[in-house]
PDB file of C-alpha atoms in Angstrom:
ATOM      1  CA  GLN A   1      -0.060  -0.086   0.329  1.00  0.00           C
ATOM      2  CA  VAL A   2       1.111   3.367  -0.459  1.00  0.00           C
ATOM      3  CA  GLN A   3       2.807   5.079   2.111  1.00  0.00           C
ATOM      4  CA  LEU A   4       4.465   8.387   2.436  1.00  0.00           C
ATOM      5  CA  VAL A   5       6.480   8.620   6.066  1.00  0.00           C
ATOM      6  CA  GLN A   6       8.012  12.116   7.124  1.00  0.00           C
ATOM      7  CA  SER A   7      10.937  12.894   9.328  1.00  0.00           C
ATOM      8  CA  GLY A   8      10.338  13.892  12.962  1.00  0.00           C
ATOM      9  CA  ALA A   9       9.318  17.361  14.412  1.00  0.00           C
ATOM     10  CA  GLU A  10      12.387  19.912  14.562  1.00  0.00           C
ATOM     11  CA  VAL A  11      12.991  23.012  16.695  1.00  0.00           C
ATOM     12  CA  LYS A  12      15.044  25.836  14.774  1.00  0.00           C
ATOM     13  CA  LYS A  13      16.245  29.170  15.767  1.00  0.00           C
ATOM     14  CA  PRO A  14      15.403  32.298  13.547  1.00  0.00           C
ATOM     15  CA  GLY A  15      17.621  32.335  10.606  1.00  0.00           C
ATOM     16  CA  ALA A  16      18.280  28.779  10.414  1.00  0.00           C
ATOM     17  CA  SER A  17      17.124  25.858   7.923  1.00  0.00           C
ATOM     18  CA  VAL A  18      15.026  23.137   8.235  1.00  0.00           C
ATOM     19  CA  LYS A  19      15.247  19.925   5.966  1.00  0.00           C
ATOM     20  CA  VAL A  20      12.481  17.513   5.710  1.00  0.00           C
ATOM     21  CA  SER A  21      12.234  14.261   4.365  1.00  0.00           C
ATOM     22  CA  CYS A  22       9.330  12.228   3.052  1.00  0.00           C
ATOM     23  CA  LYS A  23       9.992   8.540   2.245  1.00  0.00           C
ATOM     24  CA  ALA A  24       7.543   6.733  -0.244  1.00  0.00           C
ATOM     25  CA  SER A  25       6.741   3.485  -0.441  1.00  0.00           C
ATOM     26  CA  GLY A  26       4.096   1.114  -1.980  1.00  0.00           C
ATOM     27  CA  TYR A  27       4.378   2.294  -5.679  1.00  0.00           C
ATOM     28  CA  ILE A  28       7.017   3.241  -8.516  1.00  0.00           C
ATOM     29  CA  PHE A  29       8.322   6.363  -6.955  1.00  0.00           C
ATOM     30  CA  THR A  30       9.127   8.474 -10.533  1.00  0.00           C
ATOM     31  CA  ARG A  31       5.792   8.046 -11.556  1.00  0.00           C
ATOM     32  CA  ASN A  32       4.303  10.826  -9.808  1.00  0.00           C
ATOM     33  CA  ASP A  33       4.716  14.517  -9.091  1.00  0.00           C
ATOM     34  CA  MET A  34       5.006  15.430  -5.001  1.00  0.00           C
ATOM     35  CA  HIS A  35       3.898  18.338  -3.257  1.00  0.00           C
ATOM     36  CA  TRP A  36       4.864  20.422  -0.225  1.00  0.00           C
ATOM     37  CA  VAL A  37       2.059  21.962   1.771  1.00  0.00           C
ATOM     38  CA  ARG A  38       2.188  23.631   5.049  1.00  0.00           C
ATOM     39  CA  GLN A  39      -0.533  24.285   8.037  1.00  0.00           C
ATOM     40  CA  ALA A  40       0.340  27.138  10.058  1.00  0.00           C
ATOM     41  CA  PRO A  41      -1.331  26.075  13.868  1.00  0.00           C
ATOM     42  CA  GLY A  42      -5.115  26.607  13.738  1.00  0.00           C
ATOM     43  CA  GLN A  43      -4.880  27.783   9.828  1.00  0.00           C
ATOM     44  CA  GLY A  44      -5.834  26.744   6.202  1.00  0.00           C
ATOM     45  CA  PHE A  45      -3.129  25.405   3.775  1.00  0.00           C
ATOM     46  CA  GLU A  46      -0.559  26.981   1.832  1.00  0.00           C
ATOM     47  CA  TRP A  47       0.943  25.418  -0.854  1.00  0.00           C
ATOM     48  CA  MET A  48       4.847  25.574  -1.377  1.00  0.00           C
ATOM     49  CA  GLY A  49       5.951  23.833  -4.255  1.00  0.00           C
ATOM     50  CA  ILE A  50       6.380  20.806  -6.449  1.00  0.00           C
ATOM     51  CA  ILE A  51       9.213  18.184  -7.473  1.00  0.00           C
ATOM     52  CA  ASN A  52       9.264  15.856 -10.421  1.00  0.00           C
ATOM     53  CA  PRO A  53      11.172  12.622  -8.723  1.00  0.00           C
ATOM     54  CA  SER A  54      11.834  11.339 -12.184  1.00  0.00           C
ATOM     55  CA  GLY A  55      14.011  14.523 -13.650  1.00  0.00           C
ATOM     56  CA  GLY A  56      13.960  16.476 -10.343  1.00  0.00           C
ATOM     57  CA  GLY A  57      12.446  19.629 -11.905  1.00  0.00           C
ATOM     58  CA  THR A  58      10.796  21.700  -9.313  1.00  0.00           C
ATOM     59  CA  SER A  59       8.388  24.513  -9.344  1.00  0.00           C
ATOM     60  CA  TYR A  60       7.811  26.481  -6.372  1.00  0.00           C
ATOM     61  CA  ALA A  61       5.201  29.199  -4.840  1.00  0.00           C
ATOM     62  CA  GLN A  62       6.380  32.661  -5.373  1.00  0.00           C
ATOM     63  CA  LYS A  63       6.147  33.553  -1.744  1.00  0.00           C
ATOM     64  CA  PHE A  64       9.127  30.921  -0.995  1.00  0.00           C
ATOM     65  CA  GLN A  65      11.312  31.758  -3.849  1.00  0.00           C
ATOM     66  CA  GLY A  66      14.971  31.864  -2.782  1.00  0.00           C
ATOM     67  CA  ARG A  67      14.182  30.366   0.316  1.00  0.00           C
ATOM     68  CA  VAL A  68      12.958  26.737  -0.606  1.00  0.00           C
ATOM     69  CA  THR A  69      14.566  23.698  -2.135  1.00  0.00           C
ATOM     70  CA  MET A  70      13.069  20.694  -3.040  1.00  0.00           C
ATOM     71  CA  THR A  71      14.892  17.750  -4.065  1.00  0.00           C
ATOM     72  CA  ARG A  72      14.840  13.647  -4.398  1.00  0.00           C
ATOM     73  CA  ASP A  73      16.673  10.791  -3.849  1.00  0.00           C
ATOM     74  CA  THR A  74      15.776   8.084  -6.107  1.00  0.00           C
ATOM     75  CA  SER A  75      17.744   5.168  -4.700  1.00  0.00           C
ATOM     76  CA  THR A  76      15.920   6.043  -1.350  1.00  0.00           C
ATOM     77  CA  SER A  77      12.616   7.268  -2.922  1.00  0.00           C
ATOM     78  CA  THR A  78      12.669   9.922  -0.679  1.00  0.00           C
ATOM     79  CA  VAL A  79      12.111  13.728  -1.542  1.00  0.00           C
ATOM     80  CA  TYR A  80      13.408  16.047   0.395  1.00  0.00           C
ATOM     81  CA  MET A  81      11.913  20.067   1.470  1.00  0.00           C
ATOM     82  CA  GLU A  82      14.717  22.457   2.752  1.00  0.00           C
ATOM     83  CA  LEU A  83      13.564  25.561   3.894  1.00  0.00           C
ATOM     84  CA  SER A  84      16.231  28.516   4.819  1.00  0.00           C
ATOM     85  CA  SER A  85      16.131  31.871   6.708  1.00  0.00           C
ATOM     86  CA  LEU A  86      13.648  30.734   8.981  1.00  0.00           C
ATOM     87  CA  ARG A  87      11.409  32.948  10.922  1.00  0.00           C
ATOM     88  CA  SER A  88       8.388  32.592  13.239  1.00  0.00           C
ATOM     89  CA  GLU A  89       5.733  32.808  10.860  1.00  0.00           C
ATOM     90  CA  ASP A  90       7.336  29.359   9.451  1.00  0.00           C
ATOM     91  CA  THR A  91       5.881  27.601  12.651  1.00  0.00           C
ATOM     92  CA  ALA A  92       4.057  25.125  10.914  1.00  0.00           C
ATOM     93  CA  VAL A  93       3.193  21.542   9.928  1.00  0.00           C
ATOM     94  CA  TYR A  94       4.621  20.634   6.723  1.00  0.00           C
ATOM     95  CA  TYR A  95       2.976  17.735   4.315  1.00  0.00           C
ATOM     96  CA  CYS A  96       4.287  15.746   1.707  1.00  0.00           C
ATOM     97  CA  ALA A  97       1.474  15.172  -0.866  1.00  0.00           C
ATOM     98  CA  ARG A  98       1.613  12.289  -3.936  1.00  0.00           C
ATOM     99  CA  ASP A  99       0.030  13.954  -7.025  1.00  0.00           C
ATOM    100  CA  LEU A 100      -2.198  11.237  -8.717  1.00  0.00           C
ATOM    101  CA  GLY A 101      -0.863  13.051 -12.025  1.00  0.00           C
ATOM    102  CA  ARG A 102      -3.907  13.166 -14.515  1.00  0.00           C
ATOM    103  CA  ASP A 103      -6.041  15.731 -12.873  1.00  0.00           C
ATOM    104  CA  GLY A 104      -3.320  16.846  -9.821  1.00  0.00           C
ATOM    105  CA  PHE A 105      -5.300  15.717  -7.227  1.00  0.00           C
ATOM    106  CA  PHE A 106      -3.356  14.853  -3.670  1.00  0.00           C
ATOM    107  CA  ASP A 107      -4.713  11.474  -3.067  1.00  0.00           C
ATOM    108  CA  TYR A 108      -1.847  10.304  -0.346  1.00  0.00           C
ATOM    109  CA  TRP A 109       0.049  12.592   2.353  1.00  0.00           C
ATOM    110  CA  GLY A 110       2.522  12.266   4.776  1.00  0.00           C
ATOM    111  CA  GLN A 111       1.836  12.146   8.626  1.00  0.00           C
ATOM    112  CA  GLY A 112       2.960  15.801   8.619  1.00  0.00           C
ATOM    113  CA  THR A 113       6.438  17.174  10.090  1.00  0.00           C
ATOM    114  CA  LEU A 114       5.905  19.969  12.912  1.00  0.00           C
ATOM    115  CA  VAL A 115       8.705  22.687  12.594  1.00  0.00           C
ATOM    116  CA  THR A 116       8.830  25.085  15.208  1.00  0.00           C
ATOM    117  CA  VAL A 117      10.802  28.416  14.904  1.00  0.00           C
ATOM    118  CA  SER A 118      11.447  29.966  18.452  1.00  0.00           C
ATOM    119  CA  SER A 119      14.168  31.847  20.128  1.00  0.00           C
TER     120      SER A 119
ATOM    121  CA  ASP B   1      -3.696  32.860  -8.154  1.00  0.00           C
ATOM    122  CA  ILE B   2      -7.134  31.252  -7.979  1.00  0.00           C
ATOM    123  CA  GLN B   3      -8.887  32.168  -4.730  1.00  0.00           C
ATOM    124  CA  MET B   4     -10.663  29.655  -3.306  1.00  0.00           C
ATOM    125  CA  THR B   5     -13.655  30.786  -0.965  1.00  0.00           C
ATOM    126  CA  GLN B   6     -15.632  28.459   1.262  1.00  0.00           C
ATOM    127  CA  SER B   7     -19.038  29.054   2.963  1.00  0.00           C
ATOM    128  CA  PRO B   8     -20.025  28.975   5.626  1.00  0.00           C
ATOM    129  CA  SER B   9     -16.523  28.834   7.791  1.00  0.00           C
ATOM    130  CA  SER B  10     -18.633  26.637  10.530  1.00  0.00           C
ATOM    131  CA  LEU B  11     -21.671  24.989  10.926  1.00  0.00           C
ATOM    132  CA  SER B  12     -23.464  22.886  13.784  1.00  0.00           C
ATOM    133  CA  ALA B  13     -25.466  20.284  12.924  1.00  0.00           C
ATOM    134  CA  SER B  14     -26.988  16.727  14.383  1.00  0.00           C
ATOM    135  CA  VAL B  15     -26.435  13.397  13.517  1.00  0.00           C
ATOM    136  CA  GLY B  16     -28.358  12.446  10.837  1.00  0.00           C
ATOM    137  CA  ASP B  17     -28.512  16.119   9.365  1.00  0.00           C
ATOM    138  CA  ARG B  18     -28.125  16.962   5.872  1.00  0.00           C
ATOM    139  CA  VAL B  19     -24.972  19.063   5.153  1.00  0.00           C
ATOM    140  CA  THR B  20     -23.996  21.210   2.062  1.00  0.00           C
ATOM    141  CA  ILE B  21     -20.717  23.156   2.025  1.00  0.00           C
ATOM    142  CA  THR B  22     -19.985  25.283  -0.868  1.00  0.00           C
ATOM    143  CA  CYS B  23     -16.851  26.702  -2.814  1.00  0.00           C
ATOM    144  CA  ARG B  24     -16.254  29.073  -5.068  1.00  0.00           C
ATOM    145  CA  ALA B  25     -13.085  30.067  -7.652  1.00  0.00           C
ATOM    146  CA  SER B  26     -12.279  33.097  -8.559  1.00  0.00           C
ATOM    147  CA  LEU B  27     -11.972  32.490 -12.192  1.00  0.00           C
ATOM    148  CA  SER B  28     -13.168  29.277 -14.101  1.00  0.00           C
ATOM    149  CA  ILE B  29     -11.493  26.008 -12.853  1.00  0.00           C
ATOM    150  CA  SER B  30     -13.978  23.579 -14.967  1.00  0.00           C
ATOM    151  CA  THR B  31     -13.927  20.711 -12.515  1.00  0.00           C
ATOM    152  CA  TYR B  32     -10.464  20.854 -11.039  1.00  0.00           C
ATOM    153  CA  LEU B  33     -12.073  20.878  -7.847  1.00  0.00           C
ATOM    154  CA  ASN B  34     -11.151  18.366  -4.866  1.00  0.00           C
ATOM    155  CA  TRP B  35     -12.395  17.847  -1.295  1.00  0.00           C
ATOM    156  CA  TYR B  36     -10.666  17.035   1.647  1.00  0.00           C
ATOM    157  CA  GLN B  37     -11.491  16.221   5.344  1.00  0.00           C
ATOM    158  CA  GLN B  38      -9.035  17.103   8.148  1.00  0.00           C
ATOM    159  CA  LYS B  39      -9.543  15.604  11.695  1.00  0.00           C
ATOM    160  CA  PRO B  40      -7.561  17.136  14.736  1.00  0.00           C
ATOM    161  CA  GLY B  41      -3.765  16.327  14.638  1.00  0.00           C
ATOM    162  CA  LYS B  42      -4.084  14.293  11.326  1.00  0.00           C
ATOM    163  CA  ALA B  43      -3.613  14.444   7.886  1.00  0.00           C
ATOM    164  CA  PRO B  44      -6.085  15.607   5.302  1.00  0.00           C
ATOM    165  CA  LYS B  45      -7.691  12.795   3.640  1.00  0.00           C
ATOM    166  CA  LEU B  46      -9.215  12.836  -0.007  1.00  0.00           C
ATOM    167  CA  LEU B  47     -13.126  12.428  -0.596  1.00  0.00           C
ATOM    168  CA  ILE B  48     -13.754  13.749  -3.533  1.00  0.00           C
ATOM    169  CA  TYR B  49     -11.813  14.447  -6.900  1.00  0.00           C
ATOM    170  CA  VAL B  50     -12.482  16.321  -9.893  1.00  0.00           C
ATOM    171  CA  ALA B  51     -15.920  17.729  -8.411  1.00  0.00           C
ATOM    172  CA  SER B  52     -18.117  14.471  -8.034  1.00  0.00           C
ATOM    173  CA  ASN B  53     -15.863  11.323  -8.121  1.00  0.00           C
ATOM    174  CA  LEU B  54     -16.083   9.629  -4.551  1.00  0.00           C
ATOM    175  CA  GLN B  55     -12.674   8.638  -3.685  1.00  0.00           C
ATOM    176  CA  ASN B  56     -12.019   4.529  -2.937  1.00  0.00           C
ATOM    177  CA  GLY B  57     -13.245   3.841   0.429  1.00  0.00           C
ATOM    178  CA  VAL B  58     -15.223   7.250   1.252  1.00  0.00           C
ATOM    179  CA  PRO B  59     -18.569   6.457   2.085  1.00  0.00           C
ATOM    180  CA  SER B  60     -21.493   7.078   0.045  1.00  0.00           C
ATOM    181  CA  ARG B  61     -23.251   9.668   1.864  1.00  0.00           C
ATOM    182  CA  PHE B  62     -20.275  12.066   0.272  1.00  0.00           C
ATOM    183  CA  SER B  63     -21.251  13.209  -2.656  1.00  0.00           C
ATOM    184  CA  GLY B  64     -19.741  17.023  -4.906  1.00  0.00           C
ATOM    185  CA  SER B  65     -21.535  18.615  -7.874  1.00  0.00           C
ATOM    186  CA  GLY B  66     -20.560  21.691  -9.793  1.00  0.00           C
ATOM    187  CA  SER B  67     -18.469  22.968 -12.339  1.00  0.00           C
ATOM    188  CA  GLY B  68     -16.782  26.324 -13.662  1.00  0.00           C
ATOM    189  CA  THR B  69     -16.846  28.676 -10.501  1.00  0.00           C
ATOM    190  CA  ASP B  70     -19.353  27.290  -8.109  1.00  0.00           C
ATOM    191  CA  PHE B  71     -19.291  23.721  -6.463  1.00  0.00           C
ATOM    192  CA  THR B  72     -20.532  21.657  -3.554  1.00  0.00           C
ATOM    193  CA  LEU B  73     -20.065  18.873  -0.883  1.00  0.00           C
ATOM    194  CA  THR B  74     -22.956  16.864   0.419  1.00  0.00           C
ATOM    195  CA  ILE B  75     -23.166  14.881   3.240  1.00  0.00           C
ATOM    196  CA  SER B  76     -26.450  13.210   2.799  1.00  0.00           C
ATOM    197  CA  SER B  77     -26.635  11.709   6.532  1.00  0.00           C
ATOM    198  CA  LEU B  78     -24.290  13.052   9.175  1.00  0.00           C
ATOM    199  CA  GLN B  79     -22.258  10.622  11.097  1.00  0.00           C
ATOM    200  CA  PRO B  80     -20.358  10.778  14.389  1.00  0.00           C
ATOM    201  CA  GLU B  81     -17.021  10.288  12.194  1.00  0.00           C
ATOM    202  CA  ASP B  82     -17.814  12.843   9.930  1.00  0.00           C
ATOM    203  CA  PHE B  83     -17.400  15.968  12.721  1.00  0.00           C
ATOM    204  CA  ALA B  84     -14.302  17.468  10.936  1.00  0.00           C
ATOM    205  CA  THR B  85     -12.904  20.438   8.798  1.00  0.00           C
ATOM    206  CA  TYR B  86     -13.301  20.119   5.424  1.00  0.00           C
ATOM    207  CA  TYR B  87     -11.527  21.787   2.262  1.00  0.00           C
ATOM    208  CA  CYS B  88     -11.864  22.307  -1.039  1.00  0.00           C
ATOM    209  CA  GLN B  89      -8.898  22.674  -3.382  1.00  0.00           C
ATOM    210  CA  GLN B  90      -8.146  23.530  -6.800  1.00  0.00           C
ATOM    211  CA  SER B  91      -5.967  21.507  -9.255  1.00  0.00           C
ATOM    212  CA  TYR B  92      -6.596  23.565 -12.444  1.00  0.00           C
ATOM    213  CA  SER B  93      -3.232  25.568 -11.940  1.00  0.00           C
ATOM    214  CA  THR B  94      -0.451  26.157  -9.737  1.00  0.00           C
ATOM    215  CA  PRO B  95       0.089  27.514  -6.967  1.00  0.00           C
ATOM    216  CA  ARG B  96      -2.520  25.143  -5.921  1.00  0.00           C
ATOM    217  CA  THR B  97      -4.930  26.886  -3.657  1.00  0.00           C
ATOM    218  CA  PHE B  98      -7.248  25.869  -1.050  1.00  0.00           C
ATOM    219  CA  GLY B  99     -10.345  27.367   0.957  1.00  0.00           C
ATOM    220  CA  GLN B 100     -10.152  28.335   4.419  1.00  0.00           C
ATOM    221  CA  GLY B 101     -11.876  25.189   5.366  1.00  0.00           C
ATOM    222  CA  THR B 102     -15.331  24.469   7.093  1.00  0.00           C
ATOM    223  CA  LYS B 103     -15.520  23.390  10.731  1.00  0.00           C
ATOM    224  CA  VAL B 104     -18.439  20.658  11.197  1.00  0.00           C
ATOM    225  CA  GLU B 105     -19.335  20.699  14.749  1.00  0.00           C
ATOM    226  CA  ILE B 106     -22.079  18.615  16.764  1.00  0.00           C
ATOM    227  CA  LYS B 107     -25.232  20.510  17.688  1.00  0.00           C
TER     228      LYS B 107
END
């Protein structure tokens, strides 16, 4: 069965970087794009970007351009999201979500990774 | 960016009630509209994709309709496990955007 398993919670200081991983299993990793979405406490969802695990191509939300980097490791079926220059407003749960492909909806989600930015 | 507006932002209902949530897009998105359910502390779960298609394993009391800019999620007979927050999302273009959510609470 399809599973997306994310890395554990992180606590970071303002100005630092964080790298969250999302390990996929149960399907052919390179066949589906992966998105990253975040949810601040008590808030809705904010789309951050997408990575194509096959070729590594990415597209980022304008808000995060220059601060976010998405990469993948095909040998371990893992995608990564690194966010730099962290500020308190980046405190959120970060999710990876698989794009089924044809119609662009997210059929599987990781369990979420809480990133707390605090001095 | 395409703006997604849900209404209401919250509602109170009883078990057995029929519940309707609406979602409006700021421009036409054809039928590229999806609905998710989220319970506290959990990841979202896909309910409906491409406006009206029920995801595998989702109870048939959930249904979706609409096209263009106006969409509806209906729960025909609310069950205790349906108390949650519901989000619409457009997959017509990037950035993918979500509605602000509708919290369904027990009356």
